[in-house]
mmCIF file of C-alpha atoms and ligand atoms in Angstrom:
data_model
loop_
_atom_site.group_PDB
_atom_site.id
_atom_site.type_symbol
_atom_site.label_atom_id
_atom_site.label_comp_id
_atom_site.label_asym_id
_atom_site.label_seq_id
_atom_site.Cartn_x
_atom_site.Cartn_y
_atom_site.Cartn_z
ATOM 1 C CA MET M 89 30.536 102.615 -82.169
ATOM 2 C CA LYS M 90 26.916 103.594 -81.890
ATOM 3 C CA GLU M 91 25.267 105.288 -84.837
ATOM 4 C CA VAL M 92 23.422 108.572 -84.090
ATOM 5 C CA SER M 93 22.861 111.377 -86.498
ATOM 6 C CA GLY M 94 25.323 114.201 -86.061
ATOM 7 C CA ASP M 95 24.464 117.096 -83.781
ATOM 8 C CA LEU M 96 25.990 120.352 -82.632
ATOM 9 C CA ILE M 97 26.189 121.387 -79.000
ATOM 10 C CA SER M 98 27.710 124.703 -77.807
ATOM 11 C CA PHE M 99 29.134 125.943 -74.516
ATOM 12 C CA GLU M 100 28.913 129.666 -73.795
ATOM 13 C CA GLY M 101 29.635 132.040 -70.942
ATOM 14 C CA ILE M 102 31.848 134.835 -69.687
ATOM 15 C CA GLU M 103 35.627 134.470 -69.288
ATOM 16 C CA GLY M 104 36.557 131.976 -66.509
ATOM 17 C CA CYS M 105 32.994 130.552 -66.149
ATOM 18 C CA GLY M 106 34.365 127.045 -66.572
ATOM 19 C CA LYS M 107 32.877 126.192 -69.950
ATOM 20 C CA SER M 108 36.059 124.732 -71.415
ATOM 21 C CA THR M 109 36.416 122.375 -68.459
ATOM 22 C CA GLN M 110 32.714 121.367 -68.841
ATOM 23 C CA ALA M 111 33.015 120.866 -72.580
ATOM 24 C CA LYS M 112 35.993 118.529 -72.014
ATOM 25 C CA LEU M 113 34.061 116.506 -69.389
ATOM 26 C CA ALA M 114 31.005 116.354 -71.557
ATOM 27 C CA ALA M 115 33.131 115.089 -74.507
ATOM 28 C CA ALA M 116 34.764 112.443 -72.290
ATOM 29 C CA PHE M 117 31.366 111.303 -71.103
ATOM 30 C CA LEU M 118 29.947 110.925 -74.634
ATOM 31 C CA ASP M 119 33.063 109.204 -75.686
ATOM 32 C CA GLU M 120 32.589 106.649 -72.907
ATOM 33 C CA GLN M 121 29.178 106.020 -74.287
ATOM 34 C CA ASP M 122 30.763 104.889 -77.548
ATOM 35 C CA LEU M 123 29.521 107.865 -79.474
ATOM 36 C CA LYS M 124 31.545 109.694 -82.024
ATOM 37 C CA VAL M 125 32.596 113.033 -80.511
ATOM 38 C CA LEU M 126 34.586 116.019 -81.588
ATOM 39 C CA LEU M 127 35.511 118.807 -79.226
ATOM 40 C CA SER M 128 36.248 122.079 -80.992
ATOM 41 C CA ARG M 129 36.324 125.773 -80.152
ATOM 42 C CA GLU M 130 36.110 129.274 -81.521
ATOM 43 C CA PRO M 131 38.053 131.246 -82.492
ATOM 44 C CA GLY M 132 40.954 129.139 -83.801
ATOM 45 C CA ALA M 133 39.904 125.695 -84.788
ATOM 46 C CA THR M 134 41.244 125.690 -88.330
ATOM 47 C CA ALA M 135 44.669 126.546 -89.634
ATOM 48 C CA MET M 136 43.470 129.983 -90.781
ATOM 49 C CA GLY M 137 41.398 130.291 -87.639
ATOM 50 C CA ARG M 138 44.534 129.949 -85.509
ATOM 51 C CA GLU M 139 46.005 132.982 -87.251
ATOM 52 C CA LEU M 140 42.777 134.907 -86.853
ATOM 53 C CA ARG M 141 42.714 133.966 -83.123
ATOM 54 C CA ARG M 142 46.201 135.250 -82.681
ATOM 55 C CA LEU M 143 45.207 138.637 -84.237
ATOM 56 C CA LEU M 144 41.957 138.798 -82.306
ATOM 57 C CA LEU M 145 43.409 138.089 -78.890
ATOM 58 C CA SER M 146 46.619 140.004 -79.252
ATOM 59 C CA PRO M 147 46.899 143.066 -77.042
ATOM 60 C CA ASP M 148 48.839 144.762 -79.947
ATOM 61 C CA PHE M 149 45.733 145.504 -82.055
ATOM 62 C CA ALA M 150 42.511 147.330 -81.292
ATOM 63 C CA PRO M 151 40.410 146.461 -84.351
ATOM 64 C CA GLU M 152 37.522 148.660 -85.228
ATOM 65 C CA THR M 153 34.242 146.994 -84.103
ATOM 66 C CA MET M 154 33.116 145.966 -87.664
ATOM 67 C CA THR M 155 36.627 144.598 -88.450
ATOM 68 C CA GLU M 156 36.496 142.527 -85.298
ATOM 69 C CA LEU M 157 33.043 141.194 -86.137
ATOM 70 C CA LEU M 158 34.143 140.198 -89.607
ATOM 71 C CA LEU M 159 37.214 138.356 -88.289
ATOM 72 C CA TYR M 160 35.142 136.251 -85.867
ATOM 73 C CA LEU M 161 32.717 135.511 -88.690
ATOM 74 C CA ALA M 162 35.518 134.573 -91.050
ATOM 75 C CA ASP M 163 36.821 132.196 -88.404
ATOM 76 C CA ARG M 164 33.300 130.717 -87.998
ATOM 77 C CA ARG M 165 32.856 130.196 -91.747
ATOM 78 C CA GLU M 166 36.119 128.214 -91.977
ATOM 79 C CA HIS M 167 35.192 126.249 -88.910
ATOM 80 C CA VAL M 168 31.658 125.353 -90.073
ATOM 81 C CA ARG M 169 32.732 124.425 -93.612
ATOM 82 C CA LYS M 170 36.008 122.628 -92.934
ATOM 83 C CA ILE M 171 35.419 120.976 -89.559
ATOM 84 C CA ILE M 172 31.854 121.049 -88.166
ATOM 85 C CA GLN M 173 29.818 120.178 -91.289
ATOM 86 C CA PRO M 174 32.106 117.238 -92.439
ATOM 87 C CA HIS M 175 31.970 115.776 -88.877
ATOM 88 C CA LEU M 176 28.144 116.178 -88.617
ATOM 89 C CA GLU M 177 27.816 114.365 -91.937
ATOM 90 C CA GLN M 178 29.868 111.463 -90.439
ATOM 91 C CA GLY M 179 27.521 111.291 -87.434
ATOM 92 C CA PHE M 180 29.703 113.063 -84.947
ATOM 93 C CA LEU M 181 28.396 114.958 -81.954
ATOM 94 C CA VAL M 182 30.330 118.235 -82.256
ATOM 95 C CA LEU M 183 30.843 120.142 -79.040
ATOM 96 C CA VAL M 184 32.040 123.702 -79.537
ATOM 97 C CA ASP M 185 33.520 125.996 -76.944
ATOM 98 C CA ARG M 186 31.853 129.296 -78.058
ATOM 99 C CA TYR M 187 29.794 129.839 -81.225
ATOM 100 C CA ILE M 188 27.098 132.163 -82.602
ATOM 101 C CA ASP M 189 25.944 133.468 -79.178
ATOM 102 C CA SER M 190 29.352 134.823 -78.287
ATOM 103 C CA THR M 191 29.278 137.046 -81.367
ATOM 104 C CA TRP M 192 25.763 138.221 -80.545
ATOM 105 C CA VAL M 193 26.813 139.095 -77.022
ATOM 106 C CA TYR M 194 30.403 140.363 -77.396
ATOM 107 C CA GLN M 195 30.187 142.201 -80.752
ATOM 108 C CA GLY M 196 26.528 142.978 -80.422
ATOM 109 C CA TYR M 197 24.791 143.349 -77.152
ATOM 110 C CA ALA M 198 27.751 144.611 -75.128
ATOM 111 C CA ARG M 199 28.777 147.115 -77.774
ATOM 112 C CA ASP M 200 25.388 148.416 -78.773
ATOM 113 C CA GLY M 201 25.865 146.696 -82.104
ATOM 114 C CA ASP M 202 23.226 145.968 -84.652
ATOM 115 C CA LEU M 203 21.797 142.703 -83.314
ATOM 116 C CA ASP M 204 19.574 141.972 -86.363
ATOM 117 C CA LEU M 205 22.663 142.338 -88.579
ATOM 118 C CA ILE M 206 24.600 140.004 -86.411
ATOM 119 C CA ASP M 207 21.781 137.461 -86.505
ATOM 120 C CA ARG M 208 21.782 137.692 -90.280
ATOM 121 C CA MET M 209 25.566 137.433 -90.553
ATOM 122 C CA ASN M 210 25.595 134.474 -88.226
ATOM 123 C CA GLU M 211 22.945 132.800 -90.384
ATOM 124 C CA LEU M 212 24.845 133.543 -93.462
ATOM 125 C CA VAL M 213 28.267 132.123 -92.325
ATOM 126 C CA THR M 214 26.838 129.133 -90.634
ATOM 127 C CA GLY M 215 24.283 128.309 -93.402
ATOM 128 C CA GLY M 216 21.718 128.387 -90.566
ATOM 129 C CA LEU M 217 23.513 125.702 -88.554
ATOM 130 C CA CYS M 218 22.270 126.275 -84.970
ATOM 131 C CA PRO M 219 23.220 124.119 -81.985
ATOM 132 C CA ARG M 220 20.614 121.640 -80.757
ATOM 133 C CA ARG M 221 21.503 122.628 -77.145
ATOM 134 C CA THR M 222 23.640 125.396 -75.699
ATOM 135 C CA PHE M 223 24.980 125.185 -72.222
ATOM 136 C CA LEU M 224 25.329 128.655 -70.696
ATOM 137 C CA LEU M 225 27.592 128.649 -67.694
ATOM 138 C CA ASP M 226 26.435 131.645 -65.738
ATOM 139 C CA CYS M 227 28.357 133.272 -62.882
ATOM 140 C CA PRO M 228 29.130 136.858 -61.699
ATOM 141 C CA PRO M 229 32.084 138.397 -63.597
ATOM 142 C CA GLU M 230 34.087 138.827 -60.371
ATOM 143 C CA ILE M 231 34.210 135.083 -59.959
ATOM 144 C CA GLY M 232 34.917 134.373 -63.674
ATOM 145 C CA LEU M 233 37.759 136.925 -63.859
ATOM 146 C CA GLN M 234 39.355 135.639 -60.704
ATOM 147 C CA ARG M 235 39.437 132.112 -62.304
ATOM 148 C CA ALA M 236 40.700 133.426 -65.598
ATOM 149 C CA ARG M 237 43.527 135.298 -63.918
ATOM 150 C CA LYS M 238 44.597 132.239 -61.976
ATOM 151 C CA ARG M 239 44.459 130.172 -65.151
ATOM 152 C CA ASN M 240 46.696 132.696 -67.002
ATOM 153 C CA LEU M 241 49.267 132.613 -64.254
ATOM 154 C CA THR M 242 49.421 128.827 -64.025
ATOM 155 C CA ASP M 243 48.984 127.542 -67.597
ATOM 156 C CA GLY M 244 52.134 129.291 -68.858
ATOM 157 C CA SER M 245 50.508 130.050 -72.215
ATOM 158 C CA ARG M 246 50.303 133.689 -71.614
ATOM 159 C CA GLY M 247 51.682 135.403 -68.533
ATOM 160 C CA CYS M 248 49.545 138.447 -68.935
ATOM 161 C CA GLU M 249 45.817 138.885 -69.459
ATOM 162 C CA ASP M 250 44.689 138.944 -73.014
ATOM 163 C CA ARG M 251 42.945 141.899 -74.558
ATOM 164 C CA PHE M 252 39.440 140.788 -73.437
ATOM 165 C CA GLU M 253 40.340 140.068 -69.891
ATOM 166 C CA GLN M 254 41.696 143.611 -69.568
ATOM 167 C CA LEU M 255 38.301 145.105 -70.293
ATOM 168 C CA ASP M 256 36.525 146.501 -67.331
ATOM 169 C CA MET M 257 34.060 144.895 -64.996
ATOM 170 C CA ALA M 258 31.058 146.831 -66.410
ATOM 171 C CA PHE M 259 31.766 145.325 -69.810
ATOM 172 C CA HIS M 260 31.837 141.802 -68.408
ATOM 173 C CA GLN M 261 28.604 142.422 -66.511
ATOM 174 C CA GLN M 262 27.089 143.430 -69.852
ATOM 175 C CA ILE M 263 28.298 140.192 -71.390
ATOM 176 C CA ARG M 264 26.628 138.200 -68.642
ATOM 177 C CA GLU M 265 23.397 140.110 -69.077
ATOM 178 C CA GLY M 266 23.557 139.520 -72.855
ATOM 179 C CA PHE M 267 23.881 135.843 -72.450
ATOM 180 C CA LEU M 268 20.999 135.720 -69.988
ATOM 181 C CA LEU M 269 18.796 137.768 -72.319
ATOM 182 C CA LEU M 270 19.528 135.367 -75.179
ATOM 183 C CA ALA M 271 18.652 132.392 -72.839
ATOM 184 C CA ARG M 272 15.298 133.979 -72.200
ATOM 185 C CA GLN M 273 14.742 134.394 -75.954
ATOM 186 C CA HIS M 274 15.706 130.786 -76.735
ATOM 187 C CA PRO M 275 14.530 128.715 -73.731
ATOM 188 C CA GLU M 276 14.126 125.580 -75.860
ATOM 189 C CA ARG M 277 17.847 125.684 -76.871
ATOM 190 C CA ILE M 278 19.797 127.357 -74.058
ATOM 191 C CA VAL M 279 20.224 125.609 -70.728
ATOM 192 C CA VAL M 280 21.365 128.043 -68.018
ATOM 193 C CA LEU M 281 23.678 126.489 -65.427
ATOM 194 C CA ASP M 282 24.726 128.095 -62.170
ATOM 195 C CA ALA M 283 28.508 128.058 -62.696
ATOM 196 C CA THR M 284 29.350 129.053 -59.093
ATOM 197 C CA ARG M 285 28.849 125.346 -58.119
ATOM 198 C CA ASP M 286 31.598 122.820 -58.123
ATOM 199 C CA VAL M 287 32.793 121.201 -61.341
ATOM 200 C CA GLU M 288 31.291 117.745 -60.613
ATOM 201 C CA ASN M 289 27.908 119.186 -59.776
ATOM 202 C CA ILE M 290 27.679 121.203 -62.963
ATOM 203 C CA HIS M 291 28.845 118.208 -65.047
ATOM 204 C CA ARG M 292 26.138 115.994 -63.536
ATOM 205 C CA GLN M 293 23.425 118.402 -64.783
ATOM 206 C CA ILE M 294 25.002 118.583 -68.255
ATOM 207 C CA ARG M 295 25.242 114.785 -68.335
ATOM 208 C CA GLU M 296 21.539 114.421 -67.578
ATOM 209 C CA VAL M 297 20.678 116.645 -70.569
ATOM 210 C CA LEU M 298 23.022 114.758 -72.880
ATOM 211 C CA GLU M 299 21.818 111.359 -71.624
ATOM 212 C CA ALA M 300 18.213 112.313 -72.411
ATOM 213 C CA LEU M 301 19.236 113.283 -75.913
ATOM 214 C CA TYR M 302 21.766 110.668 -76.978
ATOM 215 C CA VAL M 303 22.072 107.770 -74.654
ATOM 216 C CA VAL M 304 19.801 104.910 -75.574
ATOM 217 C CA ARG M 305 19.046 102.554 -72.665
HETATM 218 P P1 TYD V 181 39.441 132.408 -75.182
HETATM 219 O O1 TYD V 181 40.801 132.540 -74.692
HETATM 220 O O2 TYD V 181 39.071 131.240 -75.927
HETATM 221 O O3 TYD V 181 38.480 132.775 -73.969
HETATM 222 P P2 TYD V 181 37.569 131.802 -73.100
HETATM 223 O O4 TYD V 181 38.534 130.903 -72.394
HETATM 224 O O5 TYD V 181 36.866 132.780 -72.155
HETATM 225 O O6 TYD V 181 36.646 131.147 -74.094
HETATM 226 O O7 TYD V 181 39.150 133.722 -76.072
HETATM 227 C C1 TYD V 181 38.024 133.818 -76.707
HETATM 228 C C2 TYD V 181 37.639 135.305 -76.663
HETATM 229 O O8 TYD V 181 37.049 135.644 -77.917
HETATM 230 C C3 TYD V 181 36.676 135.568 -75.562
HETATM 231 O O9 TYD V 181 37.071 136.701 -74.896
HETATM 232 C C4 TYD V 181 35.314 135.879 -76.255
HETATM 233 C C5 TYD V 181 35.799 136.327 -77.579
HETATM 234 N N1 TYD V 181 34.863 136.084 -78.669
HETATM 235 C C6 TYD V 181 34.162 137.129 -79.200
HETATM 236 O O10 TYD V 181 34.266 138.305 -78.786
HETATM 237 N N2 TYD V 181 33.299 136.891 -80.271
HETATM 238 C C7 TYD V 181 33.098 135.650 -80.764
HETATM 239 O O11 TYD V 181 32.286 135.447 -81.746
HETATM 240 C C8 TYD V 181 33.847 134.550 -80.222
HETATM 241 C C9 TYD V 181 33.668 133.186 -80.734
HETATM 242 C C10 TYD V 181 34.683 134.813 -79.168
#
């Protein structure tokens, strides 16, 4: 097993953009390079997080905006302290499917929320732990939602759309815009990928970035 110092990488994007598929492929690639890799996600990576995820994605509740923000942040705190940090300390590359940017965009930008407050809250719950790179899979919401619907029908995990996927197209368009705005604000961290391309093509681009960072030749 090669020794590298631990690092955090996140994958972000709208529903159905393909980030979970890409995160899995990236984890498999790093694993093949004999690096220590952990693939995780938000919300729901810890035992408590799984309960929070159930509440957050259930169509039975419509939490008030601040309540929802606090639940995502609670999930993140548990995740950082109990899973991410201990793995980073052991030299793992931790890949997360959604992280701080999702909160900034979903609870902040798309809801006219207080973005400075969200920045400060993210900072507080993560102890300032920011990803080294963030892969933003960008595609029009029509394409993402089509894929998300297909997935929901075929994966058997939930036959109906969850609360987020029921929100209207204008909201998803806002989400996309929010991510792109963040990418312009953090060009050194966020890599924007055209997610309308095929899976292998996108993976190749991600692999090149990861190779440059972690693969010693
Ligand atoms: P999930 O089923 O994991 O969606 P996806 O496959 O698109 O990642 O559900 C996660 C949902 O939670 C997604 O709609 C985005 C939302 N979310 C927030 O609103 N704020 C956050 O901070 C995070 C981490 C997720």
